[in-house]
CSV table of C-alpha atoms and ligand atoms in Angstrom, one decimal:
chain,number,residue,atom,x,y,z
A,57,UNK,CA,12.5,-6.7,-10.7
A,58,UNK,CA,9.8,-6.4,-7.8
A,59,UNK,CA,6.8,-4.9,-8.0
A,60,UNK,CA,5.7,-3.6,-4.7
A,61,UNK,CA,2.0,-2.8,-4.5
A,62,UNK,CA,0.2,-1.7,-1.1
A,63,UNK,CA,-3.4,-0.4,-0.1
A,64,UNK,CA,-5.2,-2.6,-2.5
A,65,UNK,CA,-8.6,-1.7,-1.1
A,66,UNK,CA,-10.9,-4.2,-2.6
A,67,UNK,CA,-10.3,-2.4,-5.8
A,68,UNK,CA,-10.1,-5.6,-8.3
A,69,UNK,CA,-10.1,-3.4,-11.0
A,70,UNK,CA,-6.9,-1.3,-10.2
A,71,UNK,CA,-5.3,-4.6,-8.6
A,72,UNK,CA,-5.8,-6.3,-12.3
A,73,UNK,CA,-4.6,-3.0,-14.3
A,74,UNK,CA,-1.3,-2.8,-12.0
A,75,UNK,CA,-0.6,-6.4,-12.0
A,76,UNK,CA,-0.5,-6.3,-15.9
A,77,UNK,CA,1.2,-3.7,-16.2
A,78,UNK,CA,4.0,-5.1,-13.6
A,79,UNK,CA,4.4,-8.0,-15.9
A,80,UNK,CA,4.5,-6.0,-18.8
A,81,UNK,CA,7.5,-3.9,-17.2
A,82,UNK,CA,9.2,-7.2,-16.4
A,83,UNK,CA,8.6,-7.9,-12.6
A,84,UNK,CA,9.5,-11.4,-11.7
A,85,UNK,CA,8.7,-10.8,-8.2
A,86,UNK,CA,5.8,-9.2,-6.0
A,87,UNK,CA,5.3,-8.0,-2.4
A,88,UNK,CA,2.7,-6.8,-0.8
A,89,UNK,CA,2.7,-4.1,2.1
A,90,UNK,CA,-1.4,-4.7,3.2
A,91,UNK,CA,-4.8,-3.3,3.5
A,92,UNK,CA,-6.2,-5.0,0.2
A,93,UNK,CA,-9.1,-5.1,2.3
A,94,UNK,CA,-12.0,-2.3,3.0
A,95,UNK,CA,-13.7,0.2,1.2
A,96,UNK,CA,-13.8,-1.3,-2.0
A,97,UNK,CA,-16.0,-4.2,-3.2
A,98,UNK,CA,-14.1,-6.9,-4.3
A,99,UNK,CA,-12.3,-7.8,-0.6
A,100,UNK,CA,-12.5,-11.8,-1.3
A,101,UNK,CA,-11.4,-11.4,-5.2
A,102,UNK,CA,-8.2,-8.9,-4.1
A,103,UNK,CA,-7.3,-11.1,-1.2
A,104,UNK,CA,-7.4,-14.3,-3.2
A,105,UNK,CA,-5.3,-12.8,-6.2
A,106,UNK,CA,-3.2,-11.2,-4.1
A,107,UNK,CA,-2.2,-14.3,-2.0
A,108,UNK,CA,-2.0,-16.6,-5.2
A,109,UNK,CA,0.6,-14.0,-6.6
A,110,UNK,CA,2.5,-12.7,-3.9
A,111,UNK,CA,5.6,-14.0,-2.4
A,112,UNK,CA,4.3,-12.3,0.8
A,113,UNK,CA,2.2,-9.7,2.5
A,114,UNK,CA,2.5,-7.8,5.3
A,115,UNK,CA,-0.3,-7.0,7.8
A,116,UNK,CA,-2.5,-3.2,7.2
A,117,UNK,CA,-4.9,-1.2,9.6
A,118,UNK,CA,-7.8,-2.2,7.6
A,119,UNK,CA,-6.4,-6.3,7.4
A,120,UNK,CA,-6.8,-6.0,11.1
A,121,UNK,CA,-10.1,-3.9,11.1
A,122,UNK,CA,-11.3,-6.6,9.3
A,123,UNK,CA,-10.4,-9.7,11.8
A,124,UNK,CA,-11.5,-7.3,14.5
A,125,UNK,CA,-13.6,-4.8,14.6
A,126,UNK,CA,-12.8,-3.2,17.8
A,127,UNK,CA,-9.9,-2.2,15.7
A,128,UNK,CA,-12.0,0.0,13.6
A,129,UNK,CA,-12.8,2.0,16.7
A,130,UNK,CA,-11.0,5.4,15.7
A,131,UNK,CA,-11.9,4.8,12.0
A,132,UNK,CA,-14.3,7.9,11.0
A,133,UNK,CA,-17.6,7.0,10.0
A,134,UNK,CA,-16.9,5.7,6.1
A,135,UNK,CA,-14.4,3.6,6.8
A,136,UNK,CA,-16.0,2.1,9.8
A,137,UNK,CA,-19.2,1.2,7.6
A,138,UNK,CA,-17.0,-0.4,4.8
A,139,UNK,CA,-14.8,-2.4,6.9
A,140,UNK,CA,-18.1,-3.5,8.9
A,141,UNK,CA,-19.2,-4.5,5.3
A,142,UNK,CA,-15.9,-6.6,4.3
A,143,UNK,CA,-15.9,-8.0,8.0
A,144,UNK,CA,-19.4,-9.9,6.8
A,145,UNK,CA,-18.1,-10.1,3.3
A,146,UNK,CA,-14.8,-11.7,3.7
A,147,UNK,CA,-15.4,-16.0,3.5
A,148,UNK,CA,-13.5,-17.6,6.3
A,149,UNK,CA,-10.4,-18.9,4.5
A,150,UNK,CA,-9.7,-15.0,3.3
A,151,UNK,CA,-9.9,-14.0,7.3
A,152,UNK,CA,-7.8,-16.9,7.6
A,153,UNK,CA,-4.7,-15.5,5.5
A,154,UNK,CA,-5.0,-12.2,7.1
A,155,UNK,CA,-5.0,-13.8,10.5
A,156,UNK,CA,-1.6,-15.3,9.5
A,157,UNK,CA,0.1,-12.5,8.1
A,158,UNK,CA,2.9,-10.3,10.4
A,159,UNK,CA,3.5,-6.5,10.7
A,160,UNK,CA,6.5,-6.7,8.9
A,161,UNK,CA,9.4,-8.7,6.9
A,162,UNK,CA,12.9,-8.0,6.4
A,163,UNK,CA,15.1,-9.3,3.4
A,164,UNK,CA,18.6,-8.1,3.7
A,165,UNK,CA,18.5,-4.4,3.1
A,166,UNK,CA,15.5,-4.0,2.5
A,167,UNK,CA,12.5,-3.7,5.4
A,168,UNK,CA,8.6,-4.1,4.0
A,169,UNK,CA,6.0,-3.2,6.6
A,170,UNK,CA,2.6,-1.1,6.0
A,171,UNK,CA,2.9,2.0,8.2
A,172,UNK,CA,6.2,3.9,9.7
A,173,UNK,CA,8.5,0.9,11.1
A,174,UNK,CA,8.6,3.2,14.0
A,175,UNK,CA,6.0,0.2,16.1
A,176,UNK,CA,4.5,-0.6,13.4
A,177,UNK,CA,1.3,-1.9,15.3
A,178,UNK,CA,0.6,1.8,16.2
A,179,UNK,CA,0.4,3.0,12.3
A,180,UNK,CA,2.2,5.7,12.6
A,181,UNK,CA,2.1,8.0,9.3
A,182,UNK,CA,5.2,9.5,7.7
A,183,UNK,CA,4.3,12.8,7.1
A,184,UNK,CA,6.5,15.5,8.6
A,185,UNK,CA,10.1,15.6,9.0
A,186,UNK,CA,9.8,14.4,12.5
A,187,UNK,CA,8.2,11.1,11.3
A,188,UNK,CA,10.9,10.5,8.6
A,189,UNK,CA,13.7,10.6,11.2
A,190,UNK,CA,11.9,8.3,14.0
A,191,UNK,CA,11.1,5.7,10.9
A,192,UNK,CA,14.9,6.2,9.8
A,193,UNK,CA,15.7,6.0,13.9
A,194,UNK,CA,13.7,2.6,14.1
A,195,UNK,CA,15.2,0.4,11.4
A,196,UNK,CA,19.0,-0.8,10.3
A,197,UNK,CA,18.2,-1.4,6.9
A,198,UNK,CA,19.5,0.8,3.8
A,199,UNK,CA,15.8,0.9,2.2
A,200,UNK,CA,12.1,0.6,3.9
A,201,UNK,CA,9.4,0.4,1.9
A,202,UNK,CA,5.7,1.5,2.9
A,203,UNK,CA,2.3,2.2,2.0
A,204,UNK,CA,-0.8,3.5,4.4
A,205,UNK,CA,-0.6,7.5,3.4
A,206,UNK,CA,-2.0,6.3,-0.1
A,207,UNK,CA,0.3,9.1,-1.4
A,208,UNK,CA,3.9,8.4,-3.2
A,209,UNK,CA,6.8,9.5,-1.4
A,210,UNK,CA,10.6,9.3,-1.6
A,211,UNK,CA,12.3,10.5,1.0
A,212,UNK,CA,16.3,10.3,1.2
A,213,UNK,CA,18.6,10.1,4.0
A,214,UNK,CA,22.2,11.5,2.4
A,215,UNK,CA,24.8,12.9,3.9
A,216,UNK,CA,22.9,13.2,7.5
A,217,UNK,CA,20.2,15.4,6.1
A,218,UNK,CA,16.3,14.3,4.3
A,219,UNK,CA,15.8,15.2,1.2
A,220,UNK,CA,12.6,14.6,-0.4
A,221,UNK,CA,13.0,13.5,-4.5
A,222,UNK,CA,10.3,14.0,-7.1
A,223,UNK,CA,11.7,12.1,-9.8
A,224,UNK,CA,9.6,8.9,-10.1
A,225,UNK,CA,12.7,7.0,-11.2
A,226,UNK,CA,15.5,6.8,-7.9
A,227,UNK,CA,18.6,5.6,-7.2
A,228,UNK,CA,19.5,4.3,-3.6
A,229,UNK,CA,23.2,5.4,-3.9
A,230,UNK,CA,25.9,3.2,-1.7
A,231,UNK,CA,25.6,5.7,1.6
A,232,UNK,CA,22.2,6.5,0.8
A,233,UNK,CA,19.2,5.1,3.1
A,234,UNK,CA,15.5,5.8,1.5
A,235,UNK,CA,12.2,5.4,2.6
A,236,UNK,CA,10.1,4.7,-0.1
A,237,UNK,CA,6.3,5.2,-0.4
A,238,UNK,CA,4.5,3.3,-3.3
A,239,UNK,CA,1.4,4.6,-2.9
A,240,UNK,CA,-2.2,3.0,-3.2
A,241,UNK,CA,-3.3,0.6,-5.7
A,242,UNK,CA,-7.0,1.2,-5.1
A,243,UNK,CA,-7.7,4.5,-3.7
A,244,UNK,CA,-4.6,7.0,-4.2
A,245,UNK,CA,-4.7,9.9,-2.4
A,246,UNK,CA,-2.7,12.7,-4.2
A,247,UNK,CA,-4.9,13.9,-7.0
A,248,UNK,CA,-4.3,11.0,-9.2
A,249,UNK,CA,-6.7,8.6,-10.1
A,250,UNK,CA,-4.4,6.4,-11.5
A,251,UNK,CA,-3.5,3.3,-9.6
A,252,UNK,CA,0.3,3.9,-8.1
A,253,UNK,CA,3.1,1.5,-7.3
A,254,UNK,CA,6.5,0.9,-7.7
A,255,UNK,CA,9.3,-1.3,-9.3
A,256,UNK,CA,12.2,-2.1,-7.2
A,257,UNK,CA,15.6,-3.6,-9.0
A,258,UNK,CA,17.8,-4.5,-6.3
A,259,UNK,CA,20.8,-5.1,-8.2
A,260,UNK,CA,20.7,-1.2,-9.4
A,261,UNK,CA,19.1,-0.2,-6.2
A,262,UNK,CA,16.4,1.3,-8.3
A,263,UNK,CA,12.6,2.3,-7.5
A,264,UNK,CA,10.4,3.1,-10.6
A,265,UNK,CA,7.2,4.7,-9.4
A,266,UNK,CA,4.4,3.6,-11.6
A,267,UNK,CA,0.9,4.9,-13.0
A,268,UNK,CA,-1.6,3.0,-14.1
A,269,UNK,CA,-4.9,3.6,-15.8
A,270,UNK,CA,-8.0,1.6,-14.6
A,271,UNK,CA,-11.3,0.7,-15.3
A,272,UNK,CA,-12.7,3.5,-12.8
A,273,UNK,CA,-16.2,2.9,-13.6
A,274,UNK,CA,-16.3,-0.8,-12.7
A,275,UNK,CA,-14.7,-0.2,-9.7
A,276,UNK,CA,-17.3,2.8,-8.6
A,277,UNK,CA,-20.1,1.2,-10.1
A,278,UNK,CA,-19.8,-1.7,-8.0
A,279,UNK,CA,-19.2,-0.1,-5.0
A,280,UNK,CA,-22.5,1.9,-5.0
A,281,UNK,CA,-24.7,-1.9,-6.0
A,282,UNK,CA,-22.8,-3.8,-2.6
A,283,UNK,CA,-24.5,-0.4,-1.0
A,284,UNK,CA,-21.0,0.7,0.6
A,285,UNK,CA,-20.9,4.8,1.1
A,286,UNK,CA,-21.2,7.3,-2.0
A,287,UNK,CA,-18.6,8.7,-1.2
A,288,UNK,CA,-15.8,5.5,-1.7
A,289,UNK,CA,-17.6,5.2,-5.2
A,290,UNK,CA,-16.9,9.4,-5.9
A,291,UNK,CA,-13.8,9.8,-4.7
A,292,UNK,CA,-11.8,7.1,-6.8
A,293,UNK,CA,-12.1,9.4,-9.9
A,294,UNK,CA,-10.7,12.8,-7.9
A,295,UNK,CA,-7.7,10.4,-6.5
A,296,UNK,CA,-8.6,11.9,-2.9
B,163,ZN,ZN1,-4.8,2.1,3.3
C-alpha cells in the first residue's frame, strides 16, 4: 500500500502523526505530491523526513516560492511573509532537493503531480466542473493524484459523466478514471483539523482517505515563537 501525503507545510507535527499512522495501516510505500514547505515552522525538519522517507516528491507552489521568491509574487500577504521566512530558514542542502525535484511523475496508470496536470507549472486548481474535465483532458492515465486545494476530493469519470464520491473508501473500477485529492497534511482546509491523506492499493485500485489527530498545539505554539503570522498558528485548529 502507498500512502500519498501532500501540502505538508512545515507542520512536523501532523507530518509525524500521519506517517505513524501510515505504517500502522500497512503502507510499504510513500509519495509525496509537494509544498512541505511555508507557513509552518518546521520547513528543514519536514523536508529532511520527508526526503529520507519518500520514494519521491513532486515540485509545489510554495517548494518553488521558496527557491524563488519572485514566485511568491501573487501570494496574499500571509503566505508571502511565511515563505519569505522559510526562504531564510531553509539550510542550503534542503533548497537543494527542492531545486531537484520535477512537476510531476508518472508510474503506469497512475499520474502524481501537485496541482491540475492541466500545465502543471500554472497551478491550476480543480474546483469546478470545468477544471475536472481539462485535468481529465490533459492526462492518459486511469488515476491522477493531487494535492494544492488542501481539501479532499474524489472525483470520477464513469460512463462519460463526473461524479463526485463522498465515501472515503473508493474503488477505481476497470473503465473508471479518478482524480483523487488527498488533502493537506499540515493545514487542511475543509473544516477539519485533522491531518488528511490517503492510502492507495494498486492491486485493488483502492484509495482510503485518512484522518489523523495531531498534536495541534505544538504545531501553533511554535509557529507564533519563529514570529510567523497569527493567523497560520489560529487557523490550524478551525481546519480553514
Ligand atoms: Zn499547499
Amino acid at each position: 500500500m502507498i500512502a500519498v501525503i501532500s501540502d505538508i507545510h512545515g507542520n512536523l507535527e501532523a507530518l509525524d502523526a500521519v506517517l505513524d499512522d501510515a505504517s500502522r495501516q500497512g503502507a510499504t510505500d510513500l509519495v509525496c505530491l509537494g509544498d512541505v514547505v511555508g507557513y509552518g515552522a518546521d520547513p528543514n525538519r519536514c523536508l529532511e523526513l520527508v526526503h529520507a522517507k519518500a520514494r519521491f516528491l513532486v515540485l509545489g507552489n510554495h517548494d518553488v516560492a521558496a527557491l524563488d521568491l519572485s514566485a511568491a509574487e501573487n501570494f496574499n500577504d500571509v503566505a508571502r511573509t511565511a515563505i519569505q521566512w522559510t526562504n531564510q530558514e531553509l539550510t542550503s542542502a534542503n533548497l537543494q532537493v527542492l531545486r531537484d525535484l520535477d512537476f510531476e511523475r508518472v508510474e503506469g496508470e497512475v499520474r502524481y503531480v501537485h496541482a491540475s496536470p492541466d500545465e502543471p507549472p500554472s497551478w491550476h486548481y480543480i474546483l469546478t466542473e470545468q477544471e475536472a474535465w481539462n485535468a481529465f483532458g490533459a492526462c492518459d492515465e486511469a488515476v491522477c493524484f493531487v494535492g494544492h486545494s488542501h481539501v479532499p476530493l474524489r472525483v470520477f469519470l464513469r460512463k462519460g459523466r463526473l461524479v463526485v464520491l463522498e465515501e472515503t473508501v473508493v474503488e477505481v473500477g476497470p473503465e473508471d478514471r479518478a482524480l483523487l485529492n488527498v488533502g493537506s497534511v499540515g493545514q487542511p482546509r475543509d473544516g477539519d483539523w485533522r491531518a488528511s491523506y490517503g492510502l492507495w492499493d494498486p492491486e485493488a485500485r483502492r484509495l482510503i482517505a485518512r484522518r489523523v489527530e495531531y498534536d495541534l498545539e505544538s504545531a501553533a505554539r511554535k509557529i507564533r515563537e519563529a514570529g510567523l503570522p497569527e493567523v497560520l498558528a489560529r487557523r490550524l485548529a478551525i481546519g480553514q
